[in-house]
mmCIF file of C-alpha atoms in Angstrom:
data_model
loop_
_atom_site.group_PDB
_atom_site.id
_atom_site.type_symbol
_atom_site.label_atom_id
_atom_site.label_comp_id
_atom_site.label_asym_id
_atom_site.label_seq_id
_atom_site.Cartn_x
_atom_site.Cartn_y
_atom_site.Cartn_z
ATOM 1 C CA MET A 1 91.684 50.554 20.026
ATOM 2 C CA THR A 2 90.955 52.127 16.629
ATOM 3 C CA GLY A 3 89.947 49.127 14.541
ATOM 4 C CA TYR A 4 92.729 49.930 12.050
ATOM 5 C CA ASN A 5 96.067 48.186 11.619
ATOM 6 C CA GLU A 6 99.521 49.620 11.095
ATOM 7 C CA GLU A 7 99.265 49.364 7.313
ATOM 8 C CA ASP A 8 96.078 51.445 7.327
ATOM 9 C CA PHE A 9 97.872 54.272 9.106
ATOM 10 C CA MET A 10 100.940 53.993 6.896
ATOM 11 C CA PHE A 11 99.170 54.132 3.550
ATOM 12 C CA ARG A 12 95.415 54.730 3.709
ATOM 13 C CA ILE A 13 94.344 57.104 6.508
ATOM 14 C CA LYS A 14 95.746 60.015 8.473
ATOM 15 C CA TRP A 15 95.590 60.154 12.243
ATOM 16 C CA LYS A 16 93.514 63.356 12.087
ATOM 17 C CA ASP A 17 90.813 61.409 10.255
ATOM 18 C CA ILE A 18 89.896 59.413 13.346
ATOM 19 C CA ILE A 19 89.839 62.358 15.809
ATOM 20 C CA HIS A 20 86.394 63.568 16.790
ATOM 21 C CA PRO A 21 85.960 66.879 14.917
ATOM 22 C CA ASP A 22 84.966 68.740 18.110
ATOM 23 C CA ASP A 23 88.260 67.731 19.765
ATOM 24 C CA LEU A 24 90.721 68.254 16.917
ATOM 25 C CA THR A 25 91.359 71.971 17.495
ATOM 26 C CA PHE A 26 91.948 71.330 21.204
ATOM 27 C CA ILE A 27 94.491 68.577 20.474
ATOM 28 C CA LEU A 28 96.397 70.701 17.950
ATOM 29 C CA LYS A 29 96.639 73.580 20.446
ATOM 30 C CA GLU A 30 97.900 71.313 23.218
ATOM 31 C CA GLU A 31 100.534 69.725 21.002
ATOM 32 C CA GLU A 32 101.574 73.161 19.756
ATOM 33 C CA LYS A 33 102.226 74.200 23.362
ATOM 34 C CA ILE A 34 104.475 71.184 23.831
ATOM 35 C CA ARG A 35 106.397 71.829 20.624
ATOM 36 C CA ASN A 36 106.927 75.500 21.495
ATOM 37 C CA SER A 37 108.035 74.831 25.058
ATOM 38 C CA PRO A 38 111.703 75.845 25.534
ATOM 39 C CA PHE A 39 112.119 72.879 27.844
ATOM 40 C CA ALA A 40 111.090 69.265 27.780
ATOM 41 C CA GLY A 41 107.351 69.557 27.163
ATOM 42 C CA TYR A 42 104.754 67.266 28.681
ATOM 43 C CA GLY A 43 101.033 66.884 28.042
ATOM 44 C CA ASP A 44 98.252 64.735 29.465
ATOM 45 C CA ILE A 45 95.057 65.159 27.447
ATOM 46 C CA GLU A 46 91.794 63.332 26.910
ATOM 47 C CA PHE A 47 89.863 63.310 23.655
ATOM 48 C CA ARG A 48 87.553 61.195 21.519
ATOM 49 C CA ILE A 49 88.316 59.089 18.452
ATOM 50 C CA LYS A 50 86.106 57.403 15.863
ATOM 51 C CA HIS A 51 86.555 53.635 15.808
ATOM 52 C CA ARG A 52 86.478 51.865 12.461
ATOM 53 C CA ASN A 53 83.053 50.453 13.367
ATOM 54 C CA GLY A 54 81.683 53.974 13.839
ATOM 55 C CA ARG A 55 81.580 53.965 17.641
ATOM 56 C CA ILE A 56 83.145 56.802 19.619
ATOM 57 C CA ARG A 57 85.959 55.850 21.983
ATOM 58 C CA CYS A 58 87.528 58.000 24.711
ATOM 59 C CA VAL A 59 91.310 57.992 24.987
ATOM 60 C CA ASN A 60 93.957 59.524 27.208
ATOM 61 C CA GLU A 61 97.240 60.588 25.592
ATOM 62 C CA ILE A 62 100.459 61.256 27.466
ATOM 63 C CA ILE A 63 102.940 62.995 25.184
ATOM 64 C CA GLN A 64 106.429 64.256 25.956
ATOM 65 C CA LYS A 65 109.128 66.168 24.096
ATOM 66 C CA ILE A 66 112.609 64.741 24.766
ATOM 67 C CA GLN A 67 115.467 67.224 24.371
ATOM 68 C CA GLY A 68 118.886 66.349 23.006
ATOM 69 C CA GLU A 69 122.189 67.668 24.311
ATOM 70 C CA ASN A 70 121.931 70.726 22.059
ATOM 71 C CA GLY A 71 118.620 71.723 23.656
ATOM 72 C CA LYS A 72 116.597 70.934 20.543
ATOM 73 C CA ALA A 73 113.881 68.352 20.408
ATOM 74 C CA GLU A 74 115.499 65.014 19.739
ATOM 75 C CA PHE A 75 112.244 63.098 19.535
ATOM 76 C CA TYR A 76 108.689 62.900 20.859
ATOM 77 C CA GLN A 77 107.227 59.954 22.645
ATOM 78 C CA GLY A 78 103.647 59.268 23.579
ATOM 79 C CA THR A 79 101.337 56.681 25.011
ATOM 80 C CA ILE A 80 97.620 56.417 24.411
ATOM 81 C CA TYR A 81 95.219 54.558 26.691
ATOM 82 C CA ASP A 82 91.616 53.586 25.978
ATOM 83 C CA VAL A 83 89.586 55.087 28.853
ATOM 84 C CA THR A 84 86.111 54.530 27.364
ATOM 85 C CA ASP A 85 84.980 52.139 30.078
ATOM 86 C CA ARG A 86 86.113 54.515 32.801
ATOM 87 C CA LYS A 87 84.323 57.509 31.230
ATOM 88 C CA GLU A 88 81.122 55.512 30.746
ATOM 89 C CA THR A 89 81.246 54.382 34.374
ATOM 90 C CA GLU A 90 81.771 57.982 35.549
ATOM 91 C CA LYS A 91 78.800 59.109 33.457
ATOM 92 C CA PHE A 92 76.652 56.276 34.779
ATOM 93 C CA LEU A 93 77.492 57.131 38.393
ATOM 94 C CA ALA A 94 76.877 60.832 37.754
ATOM 95 C CA ASN A 95 73.419 60.035 36.343
ATOM 96 C CA ILE A 96 72.634 57.926 39.414
ATOM 97 C CA ASP A 97 73.680 60.812 41.678
ATOM 98 C CA THR A 98 71.564 63.255 39.673
ATOM 99 C CA ALA A 99 68.519 61.002 39.873
ATOM 100 C CA ARG A 100 69.058 60.473 43.600
ATOM 101 C CA LYS A 101 69.224 64.218 44.303
ATOM 102 C CA LYS A 102 66.116 64.877 42.208
ATOM 103 C CA GLU A 103 64.252 62.197 44.143
ATOM 104 C CA ILE A 104 65.382 63.754 47.439
ATOM 105 C CA HIS A 105 64.052 67.190 46.375
ATOM 106 C CA HIS A 106 60.784 65.568 45.264
ATOM 107 C CA ARG A 107 60.328 63.759 48.564
ATOM 108 C CA ILE A 108 61.194 66.821 50.649
ATOM 109 C CA LYS A 109 58.660 68.869 48.679
ATOM 110 C CA ASN A 110 55.970 66.214 49.221
ATOM 111 C CA ASN A 111 56.745 65.933 52.944
ATOM 112 C CA LEU A 112 56.551 69.701 53.390
ATOM 113 C CA GLN A 113 53.208 69.735 51.585
ATOM 114 C CA VAL A 114 51.964 67.046 53.987
ATOM 115 C CA ILE A 115 53.024 69.234 56.928
ATOM 116 C CA SER A 116 51.205 72.186 55.365
ATOM 117 C CA SER A 117 48.042 70.100 54.980
ATOM 118 C CA LEU A 118 48.258 68.937 58.596
ATOM 119 C CA LEU A 119 48.525 72.560 59.758
ATOM 120 C CA ASP A 120 45.500 73.394 57.630
ATOM 121 C CA LEU A 121 43.491 70.554 59.155
ATOM 122 C CA GLN A 122 44.526 71.568 62.675
ATOM 123 C CA ALA A 123 43.489 75.176 62.033
ATOM 124 C CA GLU A 124 40.135 73.964 60.681
ATOM 125 C CA LYS A 125 39.554 72.200 63.994
ATOM 126 C CA PHE A 126 39.518 75.549 65.792
ATOM 127 C CA ASN A 127 37.946 77.605 63.030
ATOM 128 C CA ASN A 128 34.331 77.388 64.169
ATOM 129 C CA ARG A 129 34.998 78.020 67.847
ATOM 130 C CA LYS A 130 33.828 81.550 68.608
ATOM 131 C CA CYS A 131 36.238 81.974 71.488
ATOM 132 C CA ILE A 132 39.260 81.812 69.210
ATOM 133 C CA GLU A 133 37.814 82.841 65.863
ATOM 134 C CA ASP A 134 40.086 85.421 64.201
ATOM 135 C CA SER A 135 42.496 84.975 67.071
ATOM 136 C CA GLU A 136 46.270 84.721 67.155
ATOM 137 C CA ILE A 137 45.977 80.929 67.154
ATOM 138 C CA LEU A 138 44.504 80.750 63.647
ATOM 139 C CA GLU A 139 46.922 83.418 62.445
ATOM 140 C CA ALA A 140 49.852 81.431 63.818
ATOM 141 C CA PHE A 141 48.687 78.345 61.931
ATOM 142 C CA ARG A 142 48.405 80.297 58.704
ATOM 143 C CA GLU A 143 51.825 81.913 59.102
ATOM 144 C CA SER A 144 53.453 78.567 59.833
ATOM 145 C CA GLN A 145 51.746 77.085 56.797
ATOM 146 C CA ASP A 146 53.042 79.891 54.568
ATOM 147 C CA ARG A 147 56.608 79.347 55.787
ATOM 148 C CA VAL A 148 56.400 75.651 55.021
ATOM 149 C CA ILE A 149 54.957 76.369 51.556
ATOM 150 C CA SER A 150 57.760 78.846 50.792
ATOM 151 C CA MET A 151 60.317 76.100 51.470
ATOM 152 C CA ALA A 152 58.336 73.480 49.548
ATOM 153 C CA LEU A 153 58.268 75.763 46.494
ATOM 154 C CA ILE A 154 62.072 75.861 46.474
ATOM 155 C CA HIS A 155 62.309 72.083 46.226
ATOM 156 C CA GLU A 156 59.522 72.035 43.641
ATOM 157 C CA GLU A 157 61.415 74.543 41.478
ATOM 158 C CA LEU A 158 64.632 72.525 41.801
ATOM 159 C CA TYR A 159 62.809 69.337 40.833
ATOM 160 C CA LYS A 160 61.019 70.861 37.830
ATOM 161 C CA SER A 161 64.101 72.632 36.469
ATOM 162 C CA GLY A 162 66.392 69.645 36.911
ATOM 163 C CA GLY A 163 68.669 71.752 39.091
ATOM 164 C CA LEU A 164 70.346 70.054 41.996
ATOM 165 C CA ASP A 165 72.189 72.629 44.038
ATOM 166 C CA THR A 166 71.228 76.033 42.626
ATOM 167 C CA LEU A 167 67.873 77.724 42.111
ATOM 168 C CA ASN A 168 66.705 80.342 39.635
ATOM 169 C CA PHE A 169 65.608 82.695 42.405
ATOM 170 C CA SER A 170 63.937 85.206 40.097
ATOM 171 C CA SER A 171 61.551 82.518 38.834
ATOM 172 C CA TYR A 172 60.973 81.263 42.366
ATOM 173 C CA VAL A 173 60.016 84.731 43.675
ATOM 174 C CA GLU A 174 57.371 85.039 40.946
ATOM 175 C CA GLU A 175 55.741 81.777 42.010
ATOM 176 C CA LEU A 176 56.029 82.580 45.718
ATOM 177 C CA GLY A 177 54.431 86.004 45.218
ATOM 178 C CA GLU A 178 51.526 84.510 43.283
ATOM 179 C CA SER A 179 51.025 81.882 46.001
ATOM 180 C CA LEU A 180 50.896 84.507 48.756
ATOM 181 C CA PHE A 181 48.448 86.662 46.822
ATOM 182 C CA ARG A 182 46.128 83.684 46.366
ATOM 183 C CA THR A 183 46.200 83.186 50.139
ATOM 184 C CA TYR A 184 45.780 86.758 51.426
ATOM 185 C CA ARG A 185 44.008 88.827 48.782
ATOM 186 C CA LEU A 186 40.473 88.673 50.135
ATOM 187 C CA GLY A 187 37.392 90.863 50.015
ATOM 188 C CA ASN A 188 37.425 94.016 47.924
ATOM 189 C CA VAL A 189 41.065 94.869 48.409
ATOM 190 C CA ASP A 190 42.500 95.367 44.930
ATOM 191 C CA THR A 191 46.183 94.784 45.576
ATOM 192 C CA ARG A 192 48.713 94.389 42.796
ATOM 193 C CA LEU A 193 52.103 92.697 42.745
ATOM 194 C CA ASN A 194 54.855 94.571 40.896
ATOM 195 C CA LEU A 195 57.957 92.467 40.193
ATOM 196 C CA ASP A 196 61.269 93.997 39.153
ATOM 197 C CA LEU A 197 63.605 90.998 39.079
ATOM 198 C CA GLU A 198 66.908 90.691 37.313
ATOM 199 C CA GLU A 199 66.745 87.597 35.113
ATOM 200 C CA ASN A 200 68.650 84.374 35.693
ATOM 201 C CA ILE A 201 69.890 85.004 39.213
ATOM 202 C CA PHE A 202 70.849 81.617 40.631
ATOM 203 C CA PHE A 203 71.485 81.063 44.339
ATOM 204 C CA ASN A 204 72.525 77.944 46.193
ATOM 205 C CA MET A 205 70.342 76.490 48.934
ATOM 206 C CA ASP A 206 72.230 78.282 51.715
ATOM 207 C CA THR A 207 71.099 81.599 50.229
ATOM 208 C CA ALA A 208 67.787 80.647 48.588
ATOM 209 C CA VAL A 209 66.037 79.138 51.640
ATOM 210 C CA PRO A 210 66.529 82.033 54.110
ATOM 211 C CA LEU A 211 65.952 84.613 51.376
ATOM 212 C CA GLY A 212 62.716 82.878 50.372
ATOM 213 C CA ILE A 213 61.435 82.954 53.942
ATOM 214 C CA ILE A 214 62.349 86.660 54.200
ATOM 215 C CA VAL A 215 60.306 87.439 51.067
ATOM 216 C CA ASN A 216 57.441 85.345 52.445
ATOM 217 C CA GLU A 217 57.376 87.242 55.748
ATOM 218 C CA LEU A 218 57.615 90.743 54.278
ATOM 219 C CA VAL A 219 55.040 90.212 51.522
ATOM 220 C CA SER A 220 52.664 88.493 53.968
ATOM 221 C CA ASN A 221 52.936 91.447 56.364
ATOM 222 C CA SER A 222 52.122 93.902 53.570
ATOM 223 C CA LEU A 223 49.102 91.884 52.468
ATOM 224 C CA LYS A 224 47.797 91.581 56.035
ATOM 225 C CA TYR A 225 48.416 95.051 57.438
ATOM 226 C CA ALA A 226 49.440 97.640 54.822
ATOM 227 C CA PHE A 227 46.064 98.303 53.214
ATOM 228 C CA ALA A 228 43.648 98.283 56.129
ATOM 229 C CA GLY A 229 40.695 100.538 55.272
ATOM 230 C CA ARG A 230 41.798 100.864 51.648
ATOM 231 C CA ASP A 231 40.409 99.332 48.487
ATOM 232 C CA ASN A 232 43.666 99.194 46.491
ATOM 233 C CA GLY A 233 47.418 98.963 46.899
ATOM 234 C CA THR A 234 50.681 97.853 45.324
ATOM 235 C CA ILE A 235 53.404 95.589 46.641
ATOM 236 C CA ARG A 236 56.742 95.662 44.880
ATOM 237 C CA ILE A 237 59.604 93.163 44.966
ATOM 238 C CA LYS A 238 62.911 94.170 43.424
ATOM 239 C CA LEU A 239 66.012 91.981 43.164
ATOM 240 C CA CYS A 240 69.212 93.032 41.432
ATOM 241 C CA ARG A 241 72.948 93.076 41.715
ATOM 242 C CA GLU A 242 74.323 96.114 43.492
ATOM 243 C CA LYS A 243 75.771 98.501 40.947
ATOM 244 C CA SER A 244 79.539 98.636 41.095
ATOM 245 C CA GLN A 245 82.386 98.188 38.625
ATOM 246 C CA LYS A 246 83.174 94.764 40.066
ATOM 247 C CA ASN A 247 79.613 93.548 39.570
ATOM 248 C CA LYS A 248 79.369 94.920 36.035
ATOM 249 C CA ASP A 249 82.160 92.594 35.041
ATOM 250 C CA ASN A 250 80.139 89.527 36.097
ATOM 251 C CA LYS A 251 77.406 88.188 33.857
ATOM 252 C CA ALA A 252 74.530 86.024 35.001
ATOM 253 C CA GLY A 253 74.904 82.367 34.147
ATOM 254 C CA ASN A 254 72.985 79.159 34.617
ATOM 255 C CA ASN A 255 74.354 78.597 38.119
ATOM 256 C CA ASN A 256 75.739 80.604 40.973
ATOM 257 C CA GLU A 257 79.432 79.957 40.276
ATOM 258 C CA GLY A 258 79.793 83.318 38.554
ATOM 259 C CA LEU A 259 77.765 85.085 41.268
ATOM 260 C CA LYS A 260 79.762 84.080 44.343
ATOM 261 C CA GLY A 261 80.993 87.134 46.196
ATOM 262 C CA ILE A 262 78.629 89.437 44.272
ATOM 263 C CA ASN A 263 76.558 91.943 46.265
ATOM 264 C CA PHE A 264 72.788 91.933 45.795
ATOM 265 C CA ILE A 265 69.904 94.167 46.827
ATOM 266 C CA LEU A 266 66.453 92.836 47.650
ATOM 267 C CA LYS A 267 63.682 95.388 48.217
ATOM 268 C CA VAL A 268 60.151 94.603 49.375
ATOM 269 C CA SER A 269 57.915 97.662 49.550
ATOM 270 C CA ASP A 270 54.275 98.753 49.564
ATOM 271 C CA ASN A 271 52.369 102.021 49.286
ATOM 272 C CA GLY A 272 50.176 101.277 52.278
ATOM 273 C CA ILE A 273 49.599 102.977 55.609
ATOM 274 C CA GLY A 274 53.138 102.339 56.842
ATOM 275 C CA VAL A 275 54.431 100.687 59.986
ATOM 276 C CA PRO A 276 53.613 102.220 63.406
ATOM 277 C CA GLU A 277 56.000 104.853 64.711
ATOM 278 C CA SER A 278 56.607 102.631 67.710
ATOM 279 C CA PHE A 279 58.033 99.862 65.503
ATOM 280 C CA ASP A 280 61.700 99.219 66.321
ATOM 281 C CA LEU A 281 63.637 97.315 63.679
ATOM 282 C CA GLU A 282 66.336 96.448 66.195
ATOM 283 C CA ASN A 283 63.820 94.911 68.602
ATOM 284 C CA PRO A 284 60.784 93.775 66.607
ATOM 285 C CA GLY A 285 57.894 92.412 68.614
ATOM 286 C CA SER A 286 56.396 89.978 66.090
ATOM 287 C CA LEU A 287 57.758 86.507 65.416
ATOM 288 C CA GLY A 288 57.761 87.179 61.683
ATOM 289 C CA MET A 289 60.008 90.228 61.884
ATOM 290 C CA GLN A 290 62.253 88.507 64.413
ATOM 291 C CA LEU A 291 62.619 85.736 61.860
ATOM 292 C CA VAL A 292 63.493 88.283 59.143
ATOM 293 C CA THR A 293 66.217 89.961 61.210
ATOM 294 C CA THR A 294 67.653 86.589 62.245
ATOM 295 C CA LEU A 295 67.806 85.335 58.638
ATOM 296 C CA VAL A 296 69.387 88.582 57.413
ATOM 297 C CA ASP A 297 72.088 88.076 60.043
ATOM 298 C CA GLN A 298 72.453 84.469 58.849
ATOM 299 C CA LEU A 299 73.111 85.811 55.346
ATOM 300 C CA GLU A 300 75.581 88.287 56.860
ATOM 301 C CA GLY A 301 73.508 91.015 55.255
ATOM 302 C CA GLU A 302 72.162 94.437 56.175
ATOM 303 C CA LEU A 303 68.513 95.350 56.750
ATOM 304 C CA GLU A 304 67.143 98.874 56.320
ATOM 305 C CA LEU A 305 63.665 100.367 56.784
ATOM 306 C CA ASN A 306 62.344 103.349 54.837
ATOM 307 C CA ARG A 307 59.049 104.735 56.165
ATOM 308 C CA GLY A 308 58.404 107.235 53.367
ATOM 309 C CA ASN A 309 55.306 106.744 51.155
ATOM 310 C CA GLY A 310 54.410 103.403 52.701
ATOM 311 C CA THR A 311 56.995 100.897 53.835
ATOM 312 C CA GLU A 312 60.190 99.721 52.151
ATOM 313 C CA PHE A 313 62.546 97.058 53.489
ATOM 314 C CA THR A 314 65.979 96.815 51.844
ATOM 315 C CA ILE A 315 68.262 93.823 52.313
ATOM 316 C CA ARG A 316 71.850 93.940 51.096
ATOM 317 C CA PHE A 317 73.697 90.646 51.008
ATOM 318 C CA THR A 318 76.494 88.781 49.267
ATOM 319 C CA ALA A 319 75.888 85.559 47.333
ATOM 320 C CA ALA A 320 77.451 82.559 49.059
#
């Protein structure tokens, strides 16, 4: 297992010399726990050793303190197994699973882009017909295309970042906002996108997909309707954790494990002409807003509307 014989250990090397330096402190702490245990101690630990030929081997040690009749340690016994082959197999299988998931995200993204292109081609078919030019039919095609693109961007971000199950939502919102502005900012309307996003907020797919569609719908509505008759405007997207003592104790990480159960606030606002007085958030007439309210319910969140100085939608939700 080590490449050394009994004589080497008796006279030439110490056991600590073959322990991987990154694992030595861990081993000493574990063995100290066993020694200090008032009862018969037991440990099952894995660590790495340096073989005589220079290769790194993985081993599993089972160590036990045997007590005598007086309650003191009479002796220690241990068994060490070479688990290198098992660890290499586990790593190999994990890499296969990672590659498989990345390929799935890549294919989903490509398929969604195909759907988006088909919608574009279908809309083009009707584009030159005067009877339906600028009608609800073309608008429906465009809205459907935007929804598909918003989902495709999620899988593109996951594929590019190497993530499998969680998405850096702050980065995704930036790309989604830029995509929507390229689509809707036409003519002389000088609209600006103001992003106020807390960094490194990672959500899993159950949160990221509906939240992405919500952002898509609200920003699209602002771009289409908020600045009619105006030559400038600002749309703002803000995402942050809700301020509370509980949330202050949680730091952002590179996945959503540390964010589960944390409350968040998403705000999408504009300084445009505002929504009509007849608009009822509880019973919205448009498909887009019906989709927003349905997805907020899916997230078990709360949706608020502020009509002052334009329009501001606030969504409060808890990370899954």
